[in-house]
Amino acid sequence: LIGLLTADAVDPRAFAGLDMTFIEAIAALAGAEMHSTDLLQALELSAEKMGLIARDLLREVRRDKGGAMLGESPVMVRLRREIELVARSDFSVLVTGETGVGKELAALAIHAASGRREQPLLSVNCANLMESLAESELFGHGKGAFTGAGEERTGKFELADGGTLFLDEIGELPLAVQPKLLRVLQTGDVEKLGTSRIRRVDVRLLAATNRDLEKEVAAGRFRADLFHRLNVYPLRVPPLRERLDDLPLLAGNFCQAIARRLGTGTITIAPSALARLRSYPWPGNVRELENLLIRAALRTSAG
């Protein structure tokens, strides 16, 4: 029961035939309208809850994984200042650095500090894109565009409209797809594979790579025009060996996050162990440090 419609009369024969049919029709229309209103309110509540969930997830990621951006070393202070600077604009940013330094966290920090923070942040790892499907993943495809395309698909650029798209490992993007990416960056127009429909999108692009893209350009594996389009503001995330003074803070932050995930008490690192950590070159950078601490915590908790 979603509502009640009453019609009063002294004579019980007042409502009959067409009158009764008309009243039933009115009741049906009113019921449908009330049901639609309920559905709309439910959808709005769901959207509000999803927004809260998204914000909670963002806080959780920044709390547990954002340790890579912690530090008071000169290189990290400078990096955070640069992030604040580029976040104010909509220009493309190319985040560079070795594997494991936290390039994706730098991209997250840029988005979180930007005017698009309440809009979508979508991520695509270009290293996982097969050449045959890369164009569909980024720009979408129409029904029947290729064998197996049984239905239309919306690409990441359209899904990120109004927000930010992060292309991780951009140096791995298939060469055949690079011209279309360049066109989207130049015009903002997205054309789905196998269709002639063009949609204008408003997307801020962030990209990251652990490759030297200038060398990739010289070797013919990356387009020079796309490189210059992406490289509006290069942002280098330093390796851990260049910021060893931050290691105690990083390790402490990871230990807190690990303790929360394991449901254990406080995890501390002995001074002698910390000294050994500082003497290690860390080829895997911050990610290697986190993995090592996780292994140590698991072994300790297992007795």
CSV table of C-alpha atoms in Angstrom, one decimal:
chain,number,residue,atom,x,y,z
A,1,LEU,CA,0.0,0.0,0.0
A,2,ILE,CA,1.6,3.3,-1.1
A,3,GLY,CA,-1.4,5.6,-0.8
A,4,LEU,CA,-5.2,6.0,-0.3
A,5,LEU,CA,-7.8,7.7,-2.6
A,6,THR,CA,-11.3,8.2,-1.2
A,7,ALA,CA,-14.5,9.5,-2.9
A,8,ASP,CA,-17.4,10.2,-0.6
A,9,ALA,CA,-21.1,10.2,-1.5
A,10,VAL,CA,-24.4,9.8,0.5
A,11,ASP,CA,-26.0,7.7,-2.2
A,12,PRO,CA,-24.3,4.3,-2.6
A,13,ARG,CA,-25.2,4.3,-6.2
A,14,ALA,CA,-23.5,7.6,-6.9
A,15,PHE,CA,-20.3,5.9,-8.3
A,16,ALA,CA,-21.0,3.3,-10.9
A,17,GLY,CA,-20.1,2.5,-14.5
A,18,LEU,CA,-18.0,5.1,-16.1
A,19,ASP,CA,-17.6,7.0,-12.9
A,20,MET,CA,-16.0,4.0,-11.2
A,21,THR,CA,-13.8,3.3,-14.2
A,22,PHE,CA,-12.6,7.0,-14.1
A,23,ILE,CA,-11.9,6.8,-10.4
A,24,GLU,CA,-9.9,3.6,-10.8
A,25,ALA,CA,-7.9,5.2,-13.6
A,26,ILE,CA,-7.1,8.2,-11.4
A,27,ALA,CA,-6.1,5.9,-8.6
A,28,ALA,CA,-3.8,4.0,-10.9
A,29,LEU,CA,-2.1,7.2,-12.2
A,30,ALA,CA,-1.7,8.5,-8.7
A,31,GLY,CA,-0.2,5.2,-7.6
A,32,ALA,CA,2.2,5.2,-10.5
A,33,GLU,CA,3.3,8.8,-9.7
A,34,MET,CA,3.8,8.0,-6.0
A,35,HIS,CA,5.7,4.8,-6.9
A,36,SER,CA,7.9,6.8,-9.3
A,37,THR,CA,8.6,9.4,-6.5
A,38,ASP,CA,9.5,6.6,-4.1
A,39,LEU,CA,11.9,5.1,-6.7
A,40,LEU,CA,13.5,8.5,-7.4
A,41,GLN,CA,14.0,9.1,-3.7
A,42,ALA,CA,15.5,5.7,-3.3
A,43,LEU,CA,17.9,6.4,-6.2
A,44,GLU,CA,18.9,9.8,-4.7
A,45,LEU,CA,19.5,8.1,-1.4
A,46,SER,CA,21.5,5.4,-3.0
A,47,ALA,CA,23.5,8.0,-4.9
A,48,GLU,CA,24.2,9.9,-1.7
A,49,LYS,CA,25.3,6.7,0.0
A,50,MET,CA,27.5,5.8,-2.9
A,51,GLY,CA,29.1,9.2,-2.7
A,52,LEU,CA,29.7,8.7,1.0
A,53,ILE,CA,31.2,5.3,0.3
A,54,ALA,CA,33.4,6.7,-2.4
A,55,ARG,CA,34.7,9.4,0.0
A,56,ASP,CA,35.2,6.8,2.7
A,57,LEU,CA,37.2,4.6,0.3
A,58,LEU,CA,39.3,7.6,-0.7
A,59,ARG,CA,40.0,8.4,2.9
A,60,GLU,CA,40.9,4.8,3.5
A,61,VAL,CA,43.3,4.6,0.6
A,62,ARG,CA,44.9,7.9,1.6
A,63,ARG,CA,45.2,6.6,5.2
A,64,ASP,CA,46.6,3.1,4.4
A,65,LYS,CA,48.4,3.6,1.2
A,66,GLY,CA,49.1,7.4,1.2
A,67,GLY,CA,52.1,6.8,3.3
A,68,ALA,CA,54.2,7.0,0.1
A,69,MET,CA,53.5,10.7,0.0
A,70,LEU,CA,54.6,11.2,3.6
A,71,GLY,CA,57.9,12.7,4.4
A,72,GLU,CA,59.7,15.9,5.4
A,73,SER,CA,62.8,15.4,3.2
A,74,PRO,CA,63.5,18.3,0.8
A,75,VAL,CA,62.5,16.2,-2.3
A,76,MET,CA,59.1,15.3,-0.8
A,77,VAL,CA,58.4,18.8,0.4
A,78,ARG,CA,59.1,20.0,-3.1
A,79,LEU,CA,56.9,17.3,-4.6
A,80,ARG,CA,53.9,18.1,-2.4
A,81,ARG,CA,54.3,21.8,-3.4
A,82,GLU,CA,54.3,20.8,-7.0
A,83,ILE,CA,51.2,18.7,-6.6
A,84,GLU,CA,49.4,21.6,-5.0
A,85,LEU,CA,50.5,23.8,-7.9
A,86,VAL,CA,49.4,21.5,-10.7
A,87,ALA,CA,46.1,20.5,-9.0
A,88,ARG,CA,44.8,24.1,-9.5
A,89,SER,CA,44.8,23.7,-13.3
A,90,ASP,CA,43.3,21.3,-15.8
A,91,PHE,CA,46.6,20.7,-17.7
A,92,SER,CA,47.8,17.2,-18.4
A,93,VAL,CA,50.5,16.0,-15.9
A,94,LEU,CA,53.1,13.3,-16.7
A,95,VAL,CA,54.1,11.6,-13.5
A,96,THR,CA,57.5,9.8,-13.8
A,97,GLY,CA,59.5,7.6,-11.5
A,98,GLU,CA,60.8,4.1,-10.9
A,99,THR,CA,58.6,1.2,-10.1
A,100,GLY,CA,57.1,1.3,-6.6
A,101,VAL,CA,57.7,4.9,-5.8
A,102,GLY,CA,54.0,5.8,-5.6
A,103,LYS,CA,53.2,7.4,-8.9
A,104,GLU,CA,49.5,6.4,-8.7
A,105,LEU,CA,49.3,8.0,-5.3
A,106,ALA,CA,50.7,11.2,-6.7
A,107,ALA,CA,48.0,11.1,-9.3
A,108,LEU,CA,45.4,10.5,-6.6
A,109,ALA,CA,46.7,13.5,-4.6
A,110,ILE,CA,46.5,15.7,-7.7
A,111,HIS,CA,42.8,14.7,-8.2
A,112,ALA,CA,41.9,15.0,-4.5
A,113,ALA,CA,43.3,18.6,-4.4
A,114,SER,CA,41.7,19.7,-7.7
A,115,GLY,CA,38.4,21.3,-8.5
A,116,ARG,CA,37.3,17.9,-9.9
A,117,ARG,CA,37.7,16.1,-6.6
A,118,GLU,CA,33.9,15.4,-6.4
A,119,GLN,CA,33.9,13.9,-9.9
A,120,PRO,CA,35.0,10.5,-11.1
A,121,LEU,CA,38.7,9.4,-11.0
A,122,LEU,CA,39.1,6.4,-13.3
A,123,SER,CA,42.3,4.5,-13.8
A,124,VAL,CA,43.6,2.4,-16.7
A,125,ASN,CA,46.8,0.4,-16.6
A,126,CYS,CA,48.0,0.6,-20.2
A,127,ALA,CA,50.3,-2.4,-19.6
A,128,ASN,CA,47.3,-4.6,-19.4
A,129,LEU,CA,45.7,-3.4,-22.6
A,130,MET,CA,45.9,-5.8,-25.6
A,131,GLU,CA,46.3,-3.9,-28.8
A,132,SER,CA,43.1,-5.4,-30.2
A,133,LEU,CA,41.0,-4.1,-27.3
A,134,ALA,CA,42.8,-1.0,-26.2
A,135,GLU,CA,40.8,1.4,-28.4
A,136,SER,CA,37.5,-0.1,-27.1
A,137,GLU,CA,38.6,0.2,-23.5
A,138,LEU,CA,39.5,3.9,-23.8
A,139,PHE,CA,36.9,5.1,-26.3
A,140,GLY,CA,34.2,2.5,-26.4
A,141,HIS,CA,32.7,0.6,-29.3
A,142,GLY,CA,29.3,0.2,-31.0
A,143,LYS,CA,27.3,-3.0,-31.3
A,144,GLY,CA,28.9,-5.2,-34.0
A,145,ALA,CA,32.0,-3.1,-34.3
A,146,PHE,CA,34.1,-6.3,-34.3
A,147,THR,CA,33.6,-10.0,-33.7
A,148,GLY,CA,32.3,-10.5,-30.2
A,149,ALA,CA,31.0,-7.0,-29.8
A,150,GLY,CA,27.4,-8.1,-29.0
A,151,GLU,CA,26.5,-4.8,-27.4
A,152,GLU,CA,27.6,-1.2,-27.2
A,153,ARG,CA,30.2,-0.3,-24.7
A,154,THR,CA,31.1,3.1,-23.1
A,155,GLY,CA,34.8,3.8,-23.0
A,156,LYS,CA,36.8,5.2,-20.0
A,157,PHE,CA,36.9,8.7,-21.5
A,158,GLU,CA,33.1,9.0,-21.5
A,159,LEU,CA,32.8,7.4,-18.1
A,160,ALA,CA,35.3,10.0,-16.7
A,161,ASP,CA,33.5,13.0,-18.3
A,162,GLY,CA,33.7,15.9,-15.9
A,163,GLY,CA,36.5,14.2,-13.8
A,164,THR,CA,39.9,12.8,-14.2
A,165,LEU,CA,41.4,9.8,-16.2
A,166,PHE,CA,44.6,8.3,-15.0
A,167,LEU,CA,46.6,6.3,-17.6
A,168,ASP,CA,49.2,4.3,-15.7
A,169,GLU,CA,52.2,2.9,-17.6
A,170,ILE,CA,51.4,5.2,-20.5
A,171,GLY,CA,54.7,4.1,-22.1
A,172,GLU,CA,53.1,0.7,-22.7
A,173,LEU,CA,50.2,2.1,-24.8
A,174,PRO,CA,50.1,0.3,-28.2
A,175,LEU,CA,51.5,2.6,-30.9
A,176,ALA,CA,48.4,2.1,-33.1
A,177,VAL,CA,46.1,3.6,-30.4
A,178,GLN,CA,48.3,6.7,-29.7
A,179,PRO,CA,47.0,8.8,-32.7
A,180,LYS,CA,43.4,8.5,-31.5
A,181,LEU,CA,44.5,9.4,-27.9
A,182,LEU,CA,46.2,12.5,-29.3
A,183,ARG,CA,43.1,13.5,-31.2
A,184,VAL,CA,41.0,13.2,-28.0
A,185,LEU,CA,43.5,15.3,-26.1
A,186,GLN,CA,43.5,18.0,-28.8
A,187,THR,CA,39.8,18.2,-29.5
A,188,GLY,CA,38.0,16.6,-26.6
A,189,ASP,CA,35.9,14.6,-29.1
A,190,VAL,CA,35.5,10.8,-28.5
A,191,GLU,CA,34.3,8.6,-31.4
A,192,LYS,CA,33.4,5.0,-30.5
A,193,LEU,CA,34.9,2.3,-32.5
A,194,GLY,CA,32.6,1.1,-35.3
A,195,THR,CA,30.4,4.2,-35.2
A,196,SER,CA,30.3,7.7,-36.6
A,197,ARG,CA,28.9,9.2,-33.4
A,198,ILE,CA,31.1,11.8,-31.7
A,199,ARG,CA,30.7,13.0,-28.2
A,200,ARG,CA,32.5,15.9,-26.6
A,201,VAL,CA,34.0,15.1,-23.2
A,202,ASP,CA,35.6,17.2,-20.5
A,203,VAL,CA,38.3,15.0,-19.0
A,204,ARG,CA,41.6,15.9,-17.2
A,205,LEU,CA,44.3,13.5,-18.1
A,206,LEU,CA,47.0,12.3,-15.7
A,207,ALA,CA,49.6,9.8,-17.0
A,208,ALA,CA,52.4,7.9,-15.4
A,209,THR,CA,55.4,5.9,-16.6
A,210,ASN,CA,58.6,4.3,-15.3
A,211,ARG,CA,60.1,4.6,-18.8
A,212,ASP,CA,62.2,7.3,-20.3
A,213,LEU,CA,59.7,8.5,-22.9
A,214,GLU,CA,62.2,10.6,-24.7
A,215,LYS,CA,64.2,7.5,-25.4
A,216,GLU,CA,61.0,5.7,-26.4
A,217,VAL,CA,60.3,8.5,-28.9
A,218,ALA,CA,63.8,8.2,-30.3
A,219,ALA,CA,63.4,4.5,-30.7
A,220,GLY,CA,60.1,4.9,-32.5
A,221,ARG,CA,58.0,3.2,-29.8
A,222,PHE,CA,56.2,6.4,-28.7
A,223,ARG,CA,54.8,9.3,-30.7
A,224,ALA,CA,56.7,12.5,-30.3
A,225,ASP,CA,53.5,14.7,-30.6
A,226,LEU,CA,51.7,12.6,-28.0
A,227,PHE,CA,54.7,12.9,-25.7
A,228,HIS,CA,54.8,16.7,-25.9
A,229,ARG,CA,51.0,16.8,-25.4
A,230,LEU,CA,51.3,14.8,-22.2
A,231,ASN,CA,54.4,16.4,-20.9
A,232,VAL,CA,52.8,19.8,-20.1
A,233,TYR,CA,54.0,19.5,-16.5
A,234,PRO,CA,56.4,16.6,-15.7
A,235,LEU,CA,56.2,15.5,-12.1
A,236,ARG,CA,59.0,13.2,-10.8
A,237,VAL,CA,58.4,11.0,-7.8
A,238,PRO,CA,61.8,10.4,-6.1
A,239,PRO,CA,63.0,6.9,-5.3
A,240,LEU,CA,63.3,5.8,-1.7
A,241,ARG,CA,67.1,5.9,-1.7
A,242,GLU,CA,66.9,9.7,-2.3
A,243,ARG,CA,64.7,10.2,0.8
A,244,LEU,CA,66.1,7.8,3.4
A,245,ASP,CA,65.4,10.4,6.1
A,246,ASP,CA,61.7,9.7,5.5
A,247,LEU,CA,62.1,6.0,6.1
A,248,PRO,CA,61.2,5.9,9.9
A,249,LEU,CA,58.0,7.9,9.1
A,250,LEU,CA,57.1,5.7,6.2
A,251,ALA,CA,57.8,2.5,8.1
A,252,GLY,CA,55.7,3.7,11.1
A,253,ASN,CA,52.8,4.6,8.9
A,254,PHE,CA,52.9,1.2,7.2
A,255,CYS,CA,53.1,-0.6,10.6
A,256,GLN,CA,50.0,1.2,11.7
A,257,ALA,CA,48.1,0.2,8.6
A,258,ILE,CA,49.3,-3.4,8.8
A,259,ALA,CA,48.2,-3.6,12.5
A,260,ARG,CA,44.7,-2.4,11.5
A,261,ARG,CA,44.5,-5.0,8.7
A,262,LEU,CA,45.7,-7.8,10.9
A,263,GLY,CA,43.7,-6.7,14.0
A,264,THR,CA,46.8,-6.8,16.1
A,265,GLY,CA,48.3,-4.5,18.7
A,266,THR,CA,50.9,-1.8,17.9
A,267,ILE,CA,53.7,-2.9,15.7
A,268,THR,CA,57.1,-1.3,16.4
A,269,ILE,CA,60.5,-1.6,14.7
A,270,ALA,CA,63.6,-2.0,16.8
A,271,PRO,CA,66.3,0.7,16.3
A,272,SER,CA,68.8,-1.9,15.1
A,273,ALA,CA,66.3,-3.1,12.5
A,274,LEU,CA,65.6,0.4,11.4
A,275,ALA,CA,69.3,1.0,10.9
A,276,ARG,CA,69.5,-2.0,8.7
A,277,LEU,CA,66.5,-0.7,6.7
A,278,ARG,CA,68.3,2.6,6.2
A,279,SER,CA,71.4,0.9,4.8
A,280,TYR,CA,69.5,-1.0,2.1
A,281,PRO,CA,69.3,0.5,-1.4
A,282,TRP,CA,65.6,-0.4,-2.0
A,283,PRO,CA,65.4,-1.1,-5.7
A,284,GLY,CA,61.7,-1.8,-5.3
A,285,ASN,CA,61.2,1.5,-3.5
A,286,VAL,CA,58.3,2.2,-1.1
A,287,ARG,CA,56.3,-0.8,-2.4
A,288,GLU,CA,59.2,-3.1,-1.5
A,289,LEU,CA,59.4,-1.5,2.0
A,290,GLU,CA,55.6,-2.1,2.6
A,291,ASN,CA,55.9,-5.7,1.4
A,292,LEU,CA,58.8,-6.4,3.6
A,293,LEU,CA,57.0,-5.0,6.7
A,294,ILE,CA,53.9,-7.1,5.8
A,295,ARG,CA,56.0,-10.3,5.7
A,296,ALA,CA,57.7,-9.5,8.9
A,297,ALA,CA,54.4,-8.8,10.7
A,298,LEU,CA,52.8,-12.0,9.4
A,299,ARG,CA,55.8,-14.1,10.5
A,300,THR,CA,55.8,-12.4,13.9
A,301,SER,CA,52.0,-12.9,14.4
A,302,ALA,CA,52.4,-16.6,13.5
A,303,GLY,CA,54.9,-17.1,16.3
